Amino acid sequence: DSGVTQTPKHLITATGQRVTLRCSPRSGDLSVYWYQQSLDQGLQFLIQYYNGEERAKGNILERFSAQQFPDLHSELNLSSLELGDSALYFCASSKISGTSGRSGRTGELFFGEGSRLTVL
Amino acid sequence: EDQVTQSPEALRLQEGESSSLNCSYTVSGLRGLFWYRQDPGKGPEFLFTLYSAGEEKEKERLKATLTKKESFLHITAPKPEDSATYLCAVQPFYGGSQGNLIFGKGTKLSVKP
């Protein structure tokens, strides 16, 4: 058990709809990361928050948005869903910001078990 | 463009048959290279961090090594419980990911008893 909690585990919805995925990081971790995993693309970095502020953006579509709340949990909002959005969405957490120097385990992320989204 | 390529895509071994997984990378300045293990239906689990060419890390039957262009994950006398997908990731100093991890597509390892 990584200590990172994601809900829901499974979600089935229709094209054009909007869903919200939730993540609770490990106790004490300030950084939350969202990744998308599909069969053909592998794990793709979407976005990172650190202590409530957006820190980095990856391949995140404009239809997707995220936020991190004062209690450090995070939500990923996916709107105007398309068939191609079907994937596993992982949340990960770490203590550090991810953009610091080589000190510490900058790449040691703790992943949740993911939310499987199916868009029909 | 920063890129990570893993080979083979899938590997079947008999229990006790040692082998190696490859991770080739192209990155604009390497902050670190990471190996993760992913079991079906689970999130990736951190295994190793390597920072510079020549560095090696070991954990039980696994040993990770790093050169300037690639990393190897050596599996010695594997057991069925080593069956999983092994993911390699790089963390660049620069680039679009802003220092976040770029993952390869993984090698799916199956170890038969």
PDB file of C-alpha atoms in Angstrom:
ATOM      1  CA  ASP A   1       0.000   0.000   0.000  1.00  0.00           C
ATOM      2  CA  SER A   2       1.590   3.260  -1.207  1.00  0.00           C
ATOM      3  CA  GLY A   3      -0.538   5.485   1.042  1.00  0.00           C
ATOM      4  CA  VAL A   4      -2.002   7.326  -1.961  1.00  0.00           C
ATOM      5  CA  THR A   5      -5.768   6.956  -2.292  1.00  0.00           C
ATOM      6  CA  GLN A   6      -7.666   7.432  -5.532  1.00  0.00           C
ATOM      7  CA  THR A   7     -11.396   7.395  -6.120  1.00  0.00           C
ATOM      8  CA  PRO A   8     -13.314   6.135  -7.956  1.00  0.00           C
ATOM      9  CA  LYS A   9     -11.486   2.953  -9.027  1.00  0.00           C
ATOM     10  CA  HIS A  10     -13.699   2.503 -12.061  1.00  0.00           C
ATOM     11  CA  LEU A  11     -15.850   4.954 -13.968  1.00  0.00           C
ATOM     12  CA  ILE A  12     -17.974   4.426 -17.072  1.00  0.00           C
ATOM     13  CA  THR A  13     -19.495   7.421 -18.775  1.00  0.00           C
ATOM     14  CA  ALA A  14     -20.611   8.700 -22.163  1.00  0.00           C
ATOM     15  CA  THR A  15     -18.991  11.012 -24.670  1.00  0.00           C
ATOM     16  CA  GLY A  16     -19.498  14.680 -23.923  1.00  0.00           C
ATOM     17  CA  GLN A  17     -19.810  14.137 -20.199  1.00  0.00           C
ATOM     18  CA  ARG A  18     -17.673  15.507 -17.363  1.00  0.00           C
ATOM     19  CA  VAL A  19     -16.060  13.535 -14.534  1.00  0.00           C
ATOM     20  CA  THR A  20     -13.958  14.308 -11.490  1.00  0.00           C
ATOM     21  CA  LEU A  21     -11.211  12.062 -10.193  1.00  0.00           C
ATOM     22  CA  ARG A  22      -9.997  12.467  -6.636  1.00  0.00           C
ATOM     23  CA  CYS A  23      -6.632  11.837  -5.029  1.00  0.00           C
ATOM     24  CA  SER A  24      -5.450  11.924  -1.428  1.00  0.00           C
ATOM     25  CA  PRO A  25      -1.643  11.987  -1.196  1.00  0.00           C
ATOM     26  CA  ARG A  26       0.509  10.243   1.397  1.00  0.00           C
ATOM     27  CA  SER A  27       0.557  11.944   4.750  1.00  0.00           C
ATOM     28  CA  GLY A  28       3.123  14.729   4.665  1.00  0.00           C
ATOM     29  CA  ASP A  29       3.578  14.789   0.890  1.00  0.00           C
ATOM     30  CA  LEU A  30       3.152  18.253  -0.601  1.00  0.00           C
ATOM     31  CA  SER A  31       3.409  17.380  -4.308  1.00  0.00           C
ATOM     32  CA  VAL A  32       0.679  15.701  -6.304  1.00  0.00           C
ATOM     33  CA  TYR A  33       1.146  14.511  -9.871  1.00  0.00           C
ATOM     34  CA  TRP A  34      -1.402  13.262 -12.391  1.00  0.00           C
ATOM     35  CA  TYR A  35      -0.490  10.755 -15.087  1.00  0.00           C
ATOM     36  CA  GLN A  36      -2.518   9.157 -17.852  1.00  0.00           C
ATOM     37  CA  GLN A  37      -1.752   5.577 -18.919  1.00  0.00           C
ATOM     38  CA  SER A  38      -3.105   4.198 -22.152  1.00  0.00           C
ATOM     39  CA  LEU A  39      -2.100   1.012 -23.976  1.00  0.00           C
ATOM     40  CA  ASP A  40      -0.436   2.775 -26.883  1.00  0.00           C
ATOM     41  CA  GLN A  41       1.099   5.786 -25.116  1.00  0.00           C
ATOM     42  CA  GLY A  42       2.314   4.464 -21.801  1.00  0.00           C
ATOM     43  CA  LEU A  43       2.439   6.742 -18.774  1.00  0.00           C
ATOM     44  CA  GLN A  44       2.109  10.396 -19.765  1.00  0.00           C
ATOM     45  CA  PHE A  45       2.668  13.239 -17.319  1.00  0.00           C
ATOM     46  CA  LEU A  46      -0.310  15.595 -17.147  1.00  0.00           C
ATOM     47  CA  ILE A  47       0.170  18.101 -14.362  1.00  0.00           C
ATOM     48  CA  GLN A  48       1.823  18.678 -10.995  1.00  0.00           C
ATOM     49  CA  TYR A  49       0.775  20.679  -7.955  1.00  0.00           C
ATOM     50  CA  TYR A  50       2.944  21.600  -5.026  1.00  0.00           C
ATOM     51  CA  ASN A  51       1.374  22.822  -1.798  1.00  0.00           C
ATOM     52  CA  GLY A  52      -1.704  24.121  -3.590  1.00  0.00           C
ATOM     53  CA  GLU A  53       0.005  25.760  -6.547  1.00  0.00           C
ATOM     54  CA  GLU A  54       0.436  24.493 -10.080  1.00  0.00           C
ATOM     55  CA  ARG A  55       4.108  23.637 -10.549  1.00  0.00           C
ATOM     56  CA  ALA A  56       4.393  21.982 -13.959  1.00  0.00           C
ATOM     57  CA  LYS A  57       2.262  21.082 -16.938  1.00  0.00           C
ATOM     58  CA  GLY A  58       2.795  18.226 -19.328  1.00  0.00           C
ATOM     59  CA  ASN A  59       0.577  16.839 -22.062  1.00  0.00           C
ATOM     60  CA  ILE A  60      -2.678  17.957 -20.514  1.00  0.00           C
ATOM     61  CA  LEU A  61      -5.562  18.822 -22.821  1.00  0.00           C
ATOM     62  CA  GLU A  62      -7.425  22.111 -22.428  1.00  0.00           C
ATOM     63  CA  ARG A  63     -10.563  20.059 -21.637  1.00  0.00           C
ATOM     64  CA  PHE A  64      -8.794  18.773 -18.519  1.00  0.00           C
ATOM     65  CA  SER A  65      -8.067  20.760 -15.384  1.00  0.00           C
ATOM     66  CA  ALA A  66      -6.864  20.060 -11.898  1.00  0.00           C
ATOM     67  CA  GLN A  67      -6.496  21.679  -8.531  1.00  0.00           C
ATOM     68  CA  GLN A  68      -5.001  20.978  -5.141  1.00  0.00           C
ATOM     69  CA  PHE A  69      -6.923  21.985  -2.065  1.00  0.00           C
ATOM     70  CA  PRO A  70      -5.650  23.328   1.289  1.00  0.00           C
ATOM     71  CA  ASP A  71      -5.838  19.839   2.799  1.00  0.00           C
ATOM     72  CA  LEU A  72      -3.535  18.765  -0.093  1.00  0.00           C
ATOM     73  CA  HIS A  73      -5.981  16.436  -1.786  1.00  0.00           C
ATOM     74  CA  SER A  74      -6.288  16.946  -5.513  1.00  0.00           C
ATOM     75  CA  GLU A  75      -8.980  16.619  -8.133  1.00  0.00           C
ATOM     76  CA  LEU A  76      -8.617  16.082 -11.873  1.00  0.00           C
ATOM     77  CA  ASN A  77     -11.575  17.298 -13.892  1.00  0.00           C
ATOM     78  CA  LEU A  78     -12.133  15.850 -17.355  1.00  0.00           C
ATOM     79  CA  SER A  79     -14.797  17.483 -19.519  1.00  0.00           C
ATOM     80  CA  SER A  80     -16.317  17.062 -22.973  1.00  0.00           C
ATOM     81  CA  LEU A  81     -15.108  13.488 -22.830  1.00  0.00           C
ATOM     82  CA  GLU A  82     -14.135  11.668 -26.001  1.00  0.00           C
ATOM     83  CA  LEU A  83     -13.633   7.974 -26.687  1.00  0.00           C
ATOM     84  CA  GLY A  84      -9.882   8.526 -26.735  1.00  0.00           C
ATOM     85  CA  ASP A  85      -9.919   9.737 -23.142  1.00  0.00           C
ATOM     86  CA  SER A  86     -10.521   6.178 -21.974  1.00  0.00           C
ATOM     87  CA  ALA A  87      -7.454   5.298 -19.935  1.00  0.00           C
ATOM     88  CA  LEU A  88      -6.068   4.700 -16.474  1.00  0.00           C
ATOM     89  CA  TYR A  89      -5.472   7.919 -14.571  1.00  0.00           C
ATOM     90  CA  PHE A  90      -2.867   7.743 -11.838  1.00  0.00           C
ATOM     91  CA  CYS A  91      -2.152  10.132  -9.064  1.00  0.00           C
ATOM     92  CA  ALA A  92       1.241  10.139  -7.387  1.00  0.00           C
ATOM     93  CA  SER A  93       2.701  12.086  -4.517  1.00  0.00           C
ATOM     94  CA  SER A  94       6.100  13.038  -3.180  1.00  0.00           C
ATOM     95  CA  LYS A  95       7.489  15.257  -0.451  1.00  0.00           C
ATOM     96  CA  ILE A  96       9.485  17.566  -2.679  1.00  0.00           C
ATOM     97  CA  SER A  97       8.573  19.877  -5.496  1.00  0.00           C
ATOM     98  CA  GLY A  98      10.099  17.814  -8.283  1.00  0.00           C
ATOM     99  CA  THR A  99      12.089  20.686  -9.700  1.00  0.00           C
ATOM    100  CA  SER A 100      14.770  20.843  -7.051  1.00  0.00           C
ATOM    101  CA  GLY A 101      18.340  19.681  -7.508  1.00  0.00           C
ATOM    102  CA  ARG A 102      19.777  16.224  -7.237  1.00  0.00           C
ATOM    103  CA  SER A 103      19.534  16.114  -3.474  1.00  0.00           C
ATOM    104  CA  GLY A 104      17.009  13.671  -2.228  1.00  0.00           C
ATOM    105  CA  ARG A 105      14.942  11.223  -4.200  1.00  0.00           C
ATOM    106  CA  THR A 106      13.540  13.662  -6.722  1.00  0.00           C
ATOM    107  CA  GLY A 107      11.995  10.954  -8.876  1.00  0.00           C
ATOM    108  CA  GLU A 108      10.673   8.668  -6.176  1.00  0.00           C
ATOM    109  CA  LEU A 109       6.950   8.983  -6.632  1.00  0.00           C
ATOM    110  CA  PHE A 110       4.325   7.035  -4.714  1.00  0.00           C
ATOM    111  CA  PHE A 111       1.476   6.065  -7.007  1.00  0.00           C
ATOM    112  CA  GLY A 112      -2.111   5.290  -6.187  1.00  0.00           C
ATOM    113  CA  GLU A 113      -3.902   2.330  -7.742  1.00  0.00           C
ATOM    114  CA  GLY A 114      -5.474   4.462 -10.424  1.00  0.00           C
ATOM    115  CA  SER A 115      -8.920   5.335 -11.727  1.00  0.00           C
ATOM    116  CA  ARG A 116      -9.980   3.428 -14.815  1.00  0.00           C
ATOM    117  CA  LEU A 117     -12.114   5.655 -17.045  1.00  0.00           C
ATOM    118  CA  THR A 118     -14.158   4.155 -19.843  1.00  0.00           C
ATOM    119  CA  VAL A 119     -15.901   6.533 -22.232  1.00  0.00           C
ATOM    120  CA  LEU A 120     -18.623   4.927 -24.346  1.00  0.00           C
TER     121      LEU A 120
ATOM    122  CA  GLU B   1      12.927  15.631 -27.988  1.00  0.00           C
ATOM    123  CA  ASP B   2      13.340  13.703 -24.743  1.00  0.00           C
ATOM    124  CA  GLN B   3      12.582  10.038 -25.289  1.00  0.00           C
ATOM    125  CA  VAL B   4      12.719   6.687 -23.516  1.00  0.00           C
ATOM    126  CA  THR B   5      12.643   3.351 -25.364  1.00  0.00           C
ATOM    127  CA  GLN B   6      12.427   0.021 -23.576  1.00  0.00           C
ATOM    128  CA  SER B   7      13.175  -3.388 -25.023  1.00  0.00           C
ATOM    129  CA  PRO B   8      12.011  -6.021 -25.338  1.00  0.00           C
ATOM    130  CA  GLU B   9       8.302  -5.228 -25.078  1.00  0.00           C
ATOM    131  CA  ALA B  10       7.729  -8.625 -23.500  1.00  0.00           C
ATOM    132  CA  LEU B  11      10.028 -11.265 -22.052  1.00  0.00           C
ATOM    133  CA  ARG B  12       9.231 -14.801 -20.972  1.00  0.00           C
ATOM    134  CA  LEU B  13      11.698 -16.571 -18.702  1.00  0.00           C
ATOM    135  CA  GLN B  14      11.830 -19.853 -16.899  1.00  0.00           C
ATOM    136  CA  GLU B  15      12.323 -19.649 -13.160  1.00  0.00           C
ATOM    137  CA  GLY B  16      16.055 -19.288 -12.514  1.00  0.00           C
ATOM    138  CA  GLU B  17      16.849 -18.062 -16.050  1.00  0.00           C
ATOM    139  CA  SER B  18      18.702 -14.757 -15.700  1.00  0.00           C
ATOM    140  CA  SER B  19      18.264 -11.954 -18.242  1.00  0.00           C
ATOM    141  CA  SER B  20      18.389  -8.189 -18.751  1.00  0.00           C
ATOM    142  CA  LEU B  21      15.921  -5.484 -19.700  1.00  0.00           C
ATOM    143  CA  ASN B  22      17.086  -2.468 -21.680  1.00  0.00           C
ATOM    144  CA  CYS B  23      16.171   1.207 -21.409  1.00  0.00           C
ATOM    145  CA  SER B  24      17.614   3.575 -24.016  1.00  0.00           C
ATOM    146  CA  TYR B  25      17.147   7.273 -23.517  1.00  0.00           C
ATOM    147  CA  THR B  26      17.646  10.601 -25.228  1.00  0.00           C
ATOM    148  CA  VAL B  27      17.412  13.542 -22.908  1.00  0.00           C
ATOM    149  CA  SER B  28      18.612  17.134 -22.759  1.00  0.00           C
ATOM    150  CA  GLY B  29      20.537  16.752 -19.543  1.00  0.00           C
ATOM    151  CA  LEU B  30      19.804  13.839 -17.243  1.00  0.00           C
ATOM    152  CA  ARG B  31      18.781  14.663 -13.698  1.00  0.00           C
ATOM    153  CA  GLY B  32      18.076  11.011 -12.914  1.00  0.00           C
ATOM    154  CA  LEU B  33      16.912   7.653 -14.286  1.00  0.00           C
ATOM    155  CA  PHE B  34      14.340   5.605 -12.431  1.00  0.00           C
ATOM    156  CA  TRP B  35      13.042   2.052 -12.524  1.00  0.00           C
ATOM    157  CA  TYR B  36       9.529   1.192 -11.417  1.00  0.00           C
ATOM    158  CA  ARG B  37       7.647  -2.078 -11.205  1.00  0.00           C
ATOM    159  CA  GLN B  38       3.949  -2.258 -12.083  1.00  0.00           C
ATOM    160  CA  ASP B  39       1.709  -5.206 -11.254  1.00  0.00           C
ATOM    161  CA  PRO B  40      -1.598  -5.683 -13.111  1.00  0.00           C
ATOM    162  CA  GLY B  41      -4.288  -3.354 -11.797  1.00  0.00           C
ATOM    163  CA  LYS B  42      -1.825  -1.481  -9.590  1.00  0.00           C
ATOM    164  CA  GLY B  43       0.126   1.732  -9.720  1.00  0.00           C
ATOM    165  CA  PRO B  44       3.865   1.751 -10.408  1.00  0.00           C
ATOM    166  CA  GLU B  45       6.127   0.988  -7.457  1.00  0.00           C
ATOM    167  CA  PHE B  46       9.520   2.674  -7.158  1.00  0.00           C
ATOM    168  CA  LEU B  47      12.582   0.424  -7.402  1.00  0.00           C
ATOM    169  CA  PHE B  48      15.761   2.412  -8.110  1.00  0.00           C
ATOM    170  CA  THR B  49      17.236   5.829  -8.862  1.00  0.00           C
ATOM    171  CA  LEU B  50      20.474   6.207 -10.861  1.00  0.00           C
ATOM    172  CA  TYR B  51      22.119   9.579 -11.316  1.00  0.00           C
ATOM    173  CA  SER B  52      25.360   9.157 -13.221  1.00  0.00           C
ATOM    174  CA  ALA B  53      27.046   6.824 -15.690  1.00  0.00           C
ATOM    175  CA  GLY B  54      28.720   3.900 -13.971  1.00  0.00           C
ATOM    176  CA  GLU B  55      26.333   3.883 -11.049  1.00  0.00           C
ATOM    177  CA  GLU B  56      24.772   0.579  -9.970  1.00  0.00           C
ATOM    178  CA  LYS B  57      21.990  -0.256  -7.513  1.00  0.00           C
ATOM    179  CA  GLU B  58      20.862  -3.662  -6.246  1.00  0.00           C
ATOM    180  CA  LYS B  59      17.763  -4.984  -4.564  1.00  0.00           C
ATOM    181  CA  GLU B  60      17.268  -8.708  -4.029  1.00  0.00           C
ATOM    182  CA  ARG B  61      17.420 -10.320  -7.494  1.00  0.00           C
ATOM    183  CA  LEU B  62      17.448  -6.993  -9.351  1.00  0.00           C
ATOM    184  CA  LYS B  63      20.435  -4.889 -10.338  1.00  0.00           C
ATOM    185  CA  ALA B  64      20.210  -1.621 -12.263  1.00  0.00           C
ATOM    186  CA  THR B  65      23.109  -0.082 -14.159  1.00  0.00           C
ATOM    187  CA  LEU B  66      23.500   3.176 -16.065  1.00  0.00           C
ATOM    188  CA  THR B  67      25.588   4.376 -19.004  1.00  0.00           C
ATOM    189  CA  LYS B  68      25.404   7.693 -20.852  1.00  0.00           C
ATOM    190  CA  LYS B  69      22.833   6.324 -23.296  1.00  0.00           C
ATOM    191  CA  GLU B  70      21.075   3.423 -21.619  1.00  0.00           C
ATOM    192  CA  SER B  71      20.247   1.559 -18.471  1.00  0.00           C
ATOM    193  CA  PHE B  72      19.919  -2.137 -17.847  1.00  0.00           C
ATOM    194  CA  LEU B  73      17.839  -3.959 -15.294  1.00  0.00           C
ATOM    195  CA  HIS B  74      19.482  -7.315 -14.671  1.00  0.00           C
ATOM    196  CA  ILE B  75      17.346 -10.044 -13.152  1.00  0.00           C
ATOM    197  CA  THR B  76      19.283 -12.893 -11.585  1.00  0.00           C
ATOM    198  CA  ALA B  77      17.593 -16.264 -11.025  1.00  0.00           C
ATOM    199  CA  PRO B  78      14.087 -14.807 -11.306  1.00  0.00           C
ATOM    200  CA  LYS B  79      11.090 -16.241  -9.496  1.00  0.00           C
ATOM    201  CA  PRO B  80       7.432 -16.219 -10.590  1.00  0.00           C
ATOM    202  CA  GLU B  81       6.755 -13.346  -8.175  1.00  0.00           C
ATOM    203  CA  ASP B  82       9.079 -11.170 -10.258  1.00  0.00           C
ATOM    204  CA  SER B  83       6.493 -11.241 -13.042  1.00  0.00           C
ATOM    205  CA  ALA B  84       5.378  -7.659 -13.681  1.00  0.00           C
ATOM    206  CA  THR B  85       5.823  -4.776 -16.088  1.00  0.00           C
ATOM    207  CA  TYR B  86       9.061  -2.905 -15.483  1.00  0.00           C
ATOM    208  CA  LEU B  87       9.010   0.785 -16.341  1.00  0.00           C
ATOM    209  CA  CYS B  88      11.993   3.017 -16.953  1.00  0.00           C
ATOM    210  CA  ALA B  89      11.708   6.797 -16.581  1.00  0.00           C
ATOM    211  CA  VAL B  90      14.056   9.729 -16.998  1.00  0.00           C
ATOM    212  CA  GLN B  91      13.942  13.079 -15.330  1.00  0.00           C
ATOM    213  CA  PRO B  92      15.484  15.796 -17.510  1.00  0.00           C
ATOM    214  CA  PHE B  93      16.887  19.062 -16.283  1.00  0.00           C
ATOM    215  CA  TYR B  94      15.111  20.871 -19.093  1.00  0.00           C
ATOM    216  CA  GLY B  95      12.320  20.324 -21.561  1.00  0.00           C
ATOM    217  CA  GLY B  96       8.555  20.306 -21.767  1.00  0.00           C
ATOM    218  CA  SER B  97       8.045  18.107 -18.777  1.00  0.00           C
ATOM    219  CA  GLN B  98       9.662  20.761 -16.598  1.00  0.00           C
ATOM    220  CA  GLY B  99      11.695  18.240 -14.762  1.00  0.00           C
ATOM    221  CA  ASN B 100       8.993  15.633 -14.405  1.00  0.00           C
ATOM    222  CA  LEU B 101       9.336  11.987 -15.301  1.00  0.00           C
ATOM    223  CA  ILE B 102       9.206  10.725 -18.872  1.00  0.00           C
ATOM    224  CA  PHE B 103       8.313   7.041 -18.920  1.00  0.00           C
ATOM    225  CA  GLY B 104       9.050   4.307 -21.412  1.00  0.00           C
ATOM    226  CA  LYS B 105       6.278   1.918 -22.414  1.00  0.00           C
ATOM    227  CA  GLY B 106       7.665  -0.842 -20.248  1.00  0.00           C
ATOM    228  CA  THR B 107       8.805  -4.440 -20.530  1.00  0.00           C
ATOM    229  CA  LYS B 108       6.293  -7.073 -19.496  1.00  0.00           C
ATOM    230  CA  LEU B 109       8.166  -9.867 -17.742  1.00  0.00           C
ATOM    231  CA  SER B 110       6.641 -13.314 -17.234  1.00  0.00           C
ATOM    232  CA  VAL B 111       8.506 -15.898 -15.172  1.00  0.00           C
ATOM    233  CA  LYS B 112       7.218 -19.458 -15.413  1.00  0.00           C
ATOM    234  CA  PRO B 113       7.814 -22.017 -12.669  1.00  0.00           C
TER     235      PRO B 113
END
